[in-house]
């Protein structure tokens, strides 16, 4: 099913994100990512979370206001911009594994770069500024791997 989501978002970035949002798919992806972040024991494996994060990155890059953060979970935990960005930085090395690893890392680096000022989501701007050292290491890693 992820291939369909990826094809939709590549062919129709803005409309595809809006469609996935209206059908509740984005919320499901965010909930799965939150489950992984909080490591609740019921989460999908890292390789699946990487795919979800890639789709969410595509949506956020084409239309930043589409993502519905923060998300309050049934456990009472809140998955907001801070946790969202931390998940990208925490799973960055995992994203580099596999056939599409460098592509996902480039996509994620572009997403993180889009959160630097000026950006549409002020809370994301503040988070990336606090995590700049880690994020600049990610940028450096991507640039070293680009031929």
Coordinates of N, CA and C in Angstrom, one line a residue:
X1 N 0.8 -1.2 0.0 CA 0.0 0.0 0.0 C 0.9 1.3 0.0
X2 N 2.1 1.1 0.6 CA 2.9 2.3 0.6 C 3.3 2.8 -0.8
X3 N 3.5 1.9 -1.7 CA 3.8 2.3 -3.1 C 2.7 3.1 -3.7
X4 N 1.5 2.9 -3.4 CA 0.4 3.7 -3.9 C 0.4 5.1 -3.2
X5 N 0.7 5.1 -1.9 CA 0.8 6.4 -1.3 C 1.9 7.2 -1.8
X6 N 3.1 6.6 -2.0 CA 4.2 7.2 -2.6 C 4.0 7.8 -4.0
X7 N 3.3 6.9 -4.8 CA 3.0 7.3 -6.2 C 2.0 8.5 -6.2
X8 N 1.1 8.5 -5.3 CA 0.1 9.6 -5.2 C 0.8 10.9 -4.8
X9 N 1.7 10.8 -3.8 CA 2.3 12.0 -3.4 C 3.4 12.5 -4.3
X10 N 4.0 11.6 -5.1 CA 4.9 12.1 -6.1 C 4.2 12.7 -7.3
X11 N 3.1 12.2 -7.7 CA 2.4 12.7 -8.8 C 1.5 13.9 -8.5
X12 N 0.9 13.9 -7.3 CA 0.1 15.0 -6.9 C 0.4 15.5 -5.5
X13 N 1.5 16.2 -5.3 CA 2.0 16.5 -3.9 C 0.9 17.2 -3.1
X14 N 0.4 18.2 -3.6 CA -0.6 19.0 -2.8 C -1.9 18.3 -2.6
X15 N -2.5 17.9 -3.8 CA -3.8 17.2 -3.8 C -3.7 15.9 -3.1
X16 N -2.6 15.1 -3.3 CA -2.5 13.8 -2.6 C -2.4 14.0 -1.1
X17 N -1.7 14.9 -0.6 CA -1.7 15.2 0.8 C -3.0 15.5 1.4
X18 N -3.8 16.4 0.7 CA -5.1 16.8 1.1 C -6.0 15.6 1.1
X19 N -5.9 14.7 0.1 CA -6.8 13.5 0.0 C -6.4 12.6 1.1
X20 N -5.2 12.3 1.4 CA -4.8 11.4 2.5 C -5.2 12.0 3.8
X21 N -5.2 13.3 4.0 CA -5.6 13.9 5.2 C -7.1 13.8 5.4
X22 N -7.9 14.0 4.3 CA -9.4 13.9 4.4 C -9.8 12.5 4.7
X23 N -9.1 11.5 4.3 CA -9.4 10.1 4.5 C -8.9 9.5 5.8
X24 N -8.2 10.4 6.6 CA -7.7 9.9 7.8 C -6.4 9.1 7.8
X25 N -5.8 9.0 6.6 CA -4.6 8.2 6.4 C -3.4 8.9 7.1
X26 N -3.3 10.3 7.0 CA -2.2 11.0 7.6 C -2.3 10.8 9.1
X27 N -3.4 10.9 9.7 CA -3.6 10.7 11.1 C -3.1 9.4 11.6
X28 N -3.4 8.3 10.8 CA -3.0 7.0 11.1 C -1.5 6.9 11.0
X29 N -0.8 7.5 10.0 CA 0.6 7.5 9.9 C 1.3 8.2 11.1
X30 N 0.7 9.4 11.4 CA 1.2 10.1 12.6 C 1.1 9.3 13.9
X31 N -0.1 8.7 14.0 CA -0.3 7.8 15.2 C 0.8 6.7 15.3
X32 N 1.1 6.1 14.2 CA 2.1 5.0 14.1 C 3.5 5.6 14.5
X33 N 3.8 6.8 13.9 CA 5.0 7.4 14.3 C 5.1 7.7 15.7
X34 N 4.0 8.2 16.3 CA 4.0 8.6 17.7 C 4.2 7.3 18.6
X35 N 3.6 6.2 18.1 CA 3.7 5.0 18.8 C 5.2 4.5 18.8
X36 N 5.9 4.7 17.7 CA 7.3 4.4 17.6 C 8.1 5.3 18.5
X37 N 7.8 6.6 18.5 CA 8.5 7.6 19.3 C 8.4 7.2 20.8
X38 N 7.2 6.9 21.3 CA 7.0 6.6 22.7 C 7.3 5.1 23.0
X39 N 7.6 4.4 22.0 CA 8.0 2.9 22.1 C 7.0 2.2 23.0
X40 N 5.8 2.2 22.5 CA 4.7 1.6 23.4 C 4.6 0.1 23.3
X41 N 5.5 -0.5 22.5 CA 5.5 -2.0 22.4 C 4.6 -2.5 21.3
X42 N 3.7 -1.7 20.8 CA 2.8 -2.1 19.7 C 3.2 -1.4 18.4
X43 N 4.4 -0.8 18.4 CA 4.7 0.0 17.2 C 5.2 -0.9 16.0
X44 N 5.1 -0.3 14.8 CA 5.6 -1.0 13.6 C 7.2 -1.0 13.7
X45 N 7.8 -1.9 12.9 CA 9.3 -1.9 12.9 C 9.8 -0.6 12.3
X46 N 11.1 -0.3 12.6 CA 11.7 0.9 12.1 C 11.6 1.1 10.6
X47 N 11.8 0.0 9.8 CA 11.7 0.1 8.4 C 10.4 0.6 7.9
X48 N 9.3 0.3 8.6 CA 8.0 0.8 8.2 C 7.8 2.2 8.7
X49 N 8.3 2.6 9.8 CA 8.2 4.0 10.3 C 9.0 4.9 9.3
X50 N 10.1 4.4 8.8 CA 10.9 5.2 7.8 C 10.0 5.5 6.6
X51 N 9.2 4.6 6.1 CA 8.3 4.8 5.0 C 7.2 5.8 5.4
X52 N 6.7 5.7 6.6 CA 5.7 6.6 7.0 C 6.2 8.0 7.1
X53 N 7.4 8.1 7.7 CA 8.1 9.5 7.8 C 8.4 10.1 6.4
X54 N 8.8 9.2 5.5 CA 9.0 9.7 4.1 C 7.7 10.3 3.5
X55 N 6.6 9.6 3.7 CA 5.3 10.1 3.2 C 5.0 11.4 3.9
X56 N 5.1 11.5 5.2 CA 4.8 12.7 5.9 C 5.7 13.8 5.5
X57 N 7.0 13.5 5.2 CA 7.9 14.6 4.7 C 7.4 15.2 3.4
X58 N 7.0 14.3 2.5 CA 6.5 14.8 1.2 C 5.3 15.7 1.4
X59 N 4.4 15.2 2.3 CA 3.2 16.0 2.5 C 3.5 17.4 3.1
X60 N 4.4 17.4 4.1 CA 4.8 18.6 4.8 C 5.5 19.6 3.9
X61 N 6.4 19.0 3.0 CA 7.1 19.9 2.1 C 6.2 20.6 1.1
X62 N 5.2 19.9 0.6 CA 4.3 20.4 -0.4 C 3.2 21.3 0.2
X63 N 2.8 21.0 1.5 CA 1.8 21.8 2.1 C 1.9 21.7 3.6
X64 N 2.7 22.5 4.2 CA 3.1 22.4 5.7 C 1.9 22.4 6.6
X65 N 0.8 23.1 6.2 CA -0.4 23.2 7.1 C -1.2 22.0 7.1
X66 N -0.9 20.9 6.4 CA -1.7 19.7 6.3 C -1.5 18.8 7.5
X67 N -0.3 18.8 8.1 CA -0.1 17.9 9.2 C -0.8 18.4 10.5
X68 N -1.5 17.5 11.1 CA -2.3 17.9 12.3 C -1.5 17.6 13.6
X69 N -0.6 18.5 14.0 CA 0.2 18.4 15.2 C -0.1 19.5 16.1
X70 N -0.1 19.4 17.4 CA 0.2 18.1 18.1 C -1.0 17.2 18.1
X71 N -0.7 15.9 18.4 CA -1.7 14.8 18.4 C -1.7 14.3 19.8
X72 N -2.9 14.3 20.4 CA -3.0 13.7 21.8 C -3.4 12.2 21.6
X73 N -2.6 11.4 22.2 CA -2.7 9.9 22.1 C -3.7 9.4 23.3
X74 N -4.3 8.2 23.1 CA -5.1 7.7 24.1 C -4.4 7.5 25.5
X75 N -3.1 7.3 25.4 CA -2.3 7.2 26.7 C -2.2 8.5 27.4
X76 N -2.6 9.6 26.8 CA -2.4 10.9 27.4 C -1.2 11.7 26.9
X77 N -0.3 10.9 26.3 CA 0.9 11.6 25.8 C 0.6 12.5 24.6
X78 N 1.4 13.5 24.4 CA 1.2 14.4 23.3 C 2.4 14.3 22.3
X79 N 2.1 14.0 21.0 CA 3.1 14.0 20.0 C 3.0 15.2 19.2
X80 N 3.9 16.2 19.5 CA 3.9 17.5 18.8 C 5.1 17.6 17.9
X81 N 5.4 18.9 17.6 CA 6.5 19.2 16.6 C 7.8 18.8 17.2
X82 N 8.0 18.9 18.5 CA 9.3 18.5 19.1 C 9.5 17.0 18.9
X83 N 8.5 16.2 19.2 CA 8.7 14.8 19.0 C 8.8 14.4 17.6
X84 N 8.0 15.1 16.7 CA 8.0 14.8 15.3 C 9.4 15.0 14.7
X85 N 10.0 16.1 15.0 CA 11.4 16.4 14.5 C 12.4 15.5 15.2
X86 N 12.2 15.2 16.5 CA 13.1 14.2 17.1 C 13.1 12.8 16.5
X87 N 11.9 12.4 16.0 CA 11.8 11.1 15.4 C 12.6 11.1 14.1
X88 N 12.5 12.2 13.3 CA 13.3 12.3 12.1 C 14.8 12.3 12.4
X89 N 15.3 13.0 13.4 CA 16.7 13.0 13.7 C 17.1 11.6 14.3
X90 N 16.3 11.0 15.0 CA 16.6 9.7 15.7 C 16.6 8.6 14.7
X91 N 15.8 8.6 13.7 CA 15.7 7.5 12.7 C 16.5 7.8 11.4
X92 N 17.3 8.9 11.4 CA 18.0 9.2 10.2 C 18.9 8.1 9.7
X93 N 19.7 7.5 10.6 CA 20.6 6.5 10.2 C 19.8 5.3 9.6
X94 N 18.7 4.9 10.3 CA 17.9 3.8 9.8 C 17.4 4.1 8.4
X95 N 17.0 5.3 8.2 CA 16.5 5.7 6.9 C 17.5 5.5 5.8
X96 N 18.8 5.6 6.1 CA 19.9 5.4 5.1 C 20.1 4.0 4.7
X97 N 19.4 3.0 5.4 CA 19.6 1.6 5.0 C 18.6 1.3 3.8
X98 N 18.9 0.3 3.0 CA 18.0 -0.1 2.0 C 18.3 0.6 0.7
X99 N 17.6 0.2 -0.3 CA 17.7 0.6 -1.7 C 17.5 2.1 -1.9
X100 N 16.6 2.7 -1.1 CA 16.2 4.1 -1.3 C 16.8 4.9 -0.1
X101 N 17.7 4.4 0.6 CA 18.2 5.1 1.8 C 18.7 6.5 1.6
X102 N 19.5 6.8 0.6 CA 20.0 8.1 0.3 C 18.9 9.1 -0.1
X103 N 18.0 8.5 -0.9 CA 16.8 9.4 -1.3 C 16.0 9.8 -0.1
X104 N 15.7 8.9 0.9 CA 15.0 9.2 2.1 C 15.8 10.2 2.9
X105 N 17.1 10.0 3.0 CA 17.9 10.9 3.8 C 17.9 12.3 3.2
X106 N 17.9 12.4 1.9 CA 17.9 13.7 1.2 C 16.5 14.4 1.5
X107 N 15.5 13.6 1.4 CA 14.1 14.1 1.6 C 13.9 14.6 3.0
X108 N 14.4 13.8 4.0 CA 14.3 14.2 5.4 C 15.2 15.5 5.6
X109 N 16.4 15.6 5.1 CA 17.2 16.7 5.2 C 16.5 18.0 4.7
X110 N 15.9 17.8 3.5 CA 15.1 18.9 2.9 C 14.0 19.4 3.8
X111 N 13.3 18.4 4.4 CA 12.2 18.7 5.3 C 12.7 19.5 6.5
X112 N 13.8 19.0 7.2 CA 14.4 19.7 8.3 C 14.8 21.1 7.9
X113 N 15.4 21.3 6.8 CA 15.8 22.6 6.3 C 14.6 23.5 6.1
X114 N 13.5 23.0 5.7 CA 12.3 23.8 5.5 C 11.7 24.3 6.8
X115 N 12.1 23.7 7.9 CA 11.6 24.2 9.2 C 12.5 25.3 9.8
X116 N 13.6 25.7 9.1 CA 14.4 26.8 9.6 C 13.7 28.1 9.2
X117 N 13.9 29.2 10.0 CA 13.3 30.4 9.7 C 13.7 31.0 8.3
X118 N 12.8 31.6 7.6 CA 11.4 31.8 7.9 C 10.7 30.5 7.4
X119 N 9.8 30.1 8.3 CA 9.0 28.9 8.0 C 7.5 29.2 8.4
X120 N 6.6 28.4 7.9 CA 5.2 28.6 8.2 C 4.8 28.1 9.6
X121 N 5.6 27.2 10.1 CA 5.3 26.6 11.4 C 6.2 27.1 12.5
X122 N 5.9 28.1 13.2 CA 6.8 28.7 14.2 C 7.3 27.7 15.2
X123 N 6.5 26.8 15.7 CA 6.9 25.8 16.7 C 8.0 24.9 16.1
X124 N 7.9 24.6 14.8 CA 9.0 23.8 14.2 C 10.2 24.6 14.1
X125 N 10.1 25.9 13.8 CA 11.3 26.7 13.7 C 12.1 26.7 15.0
X126 N 11.4 26.8 16.1 CA 12.0 26.8 17.4 C 12.7 25.5 17.7
X127 N 12.0 24.4 17.3 CA 12.6 23.1 17.6 C 13.9 22.9 16.8
X128 N 13.9 23.2 15.5 CA 15.1 23.0 14.7 C 16.2 23.8 15.2
X129 N 15.9 25.0 15.7 CA 17.0 25.9 16.2 C 17.6 25.3 17.4
X130 N 16.8 24.7 18.3 CA 17.3 24.0 19.5 C 18.2 22.8 19.1
X131 N 17.8 22.1 18.0 CA 18.4 20.9 17.6 C 19.4 21.1 16.5
X132 N 19.9 22.3 16.3 CA 20.7 22.6 15.2 C 22.0 21.8 15.0
X133 N 22.6 21.5 16.1 CA 23.9 20.7 16.0 C 23.6 19.3 15.4
X134 N 22.6 18.7 15.9 CA 22.2 17.4 15.3 C 21.8 17.5 13.9
X135 N 21.0 18.5 13.6 CA 20.5 18.7 12.2 C 21.7 19.0 11.3
X136 N 22.6 19.8 11.7 CA 23.7 20.1 10.8 C 24.6 18.9 10.6
X137 N 24.7 18.0 11.5 CA 25.4 16.7 11.3 C 24.7 15.9 10.3
X138 N 23.4 16.0 10.3 CA 22.6 15.3 9.3 C 22.9 15.9 7.9
X139 N 22.9 17.2 7.8 CA 23.2 17.8 6.5 C 24.5 17.4 6.0
X140 N 25.5 17.4 6.9 CA 26.9 17.0 6.6 C 26.9 15.6 6.1
X141 N 26.2 14.7 6.7 CA 26.2 13.3 6.3 C 25.6 13.1 4.9
X142 N 24.5 13.9 4.6 CA 23.9 13.8 3.3 C 24.9 14.3 2.3
X143 N 25.5 15.4 2.5 CA 26.4 16.0 1.5 C 27.6 15.1 1.3
X144 N 28.1 14.4 2.3 CA 29.2 13.5 2.1 C 28.8 12.3 1.2
X145 N 27.5 11.9 1.3 CA 27.1 10.7 0.5 C 26.6 11.1 -0.9
X146 N 26.5 12.3 -1.2 CA 26.0 12.7 -2.6 C 27.3 12.8 -3.5
X147 N 27.2 12.1 -4.6 CA 28.3 12.1 -5.5 C 28.3 13.1 -6.6

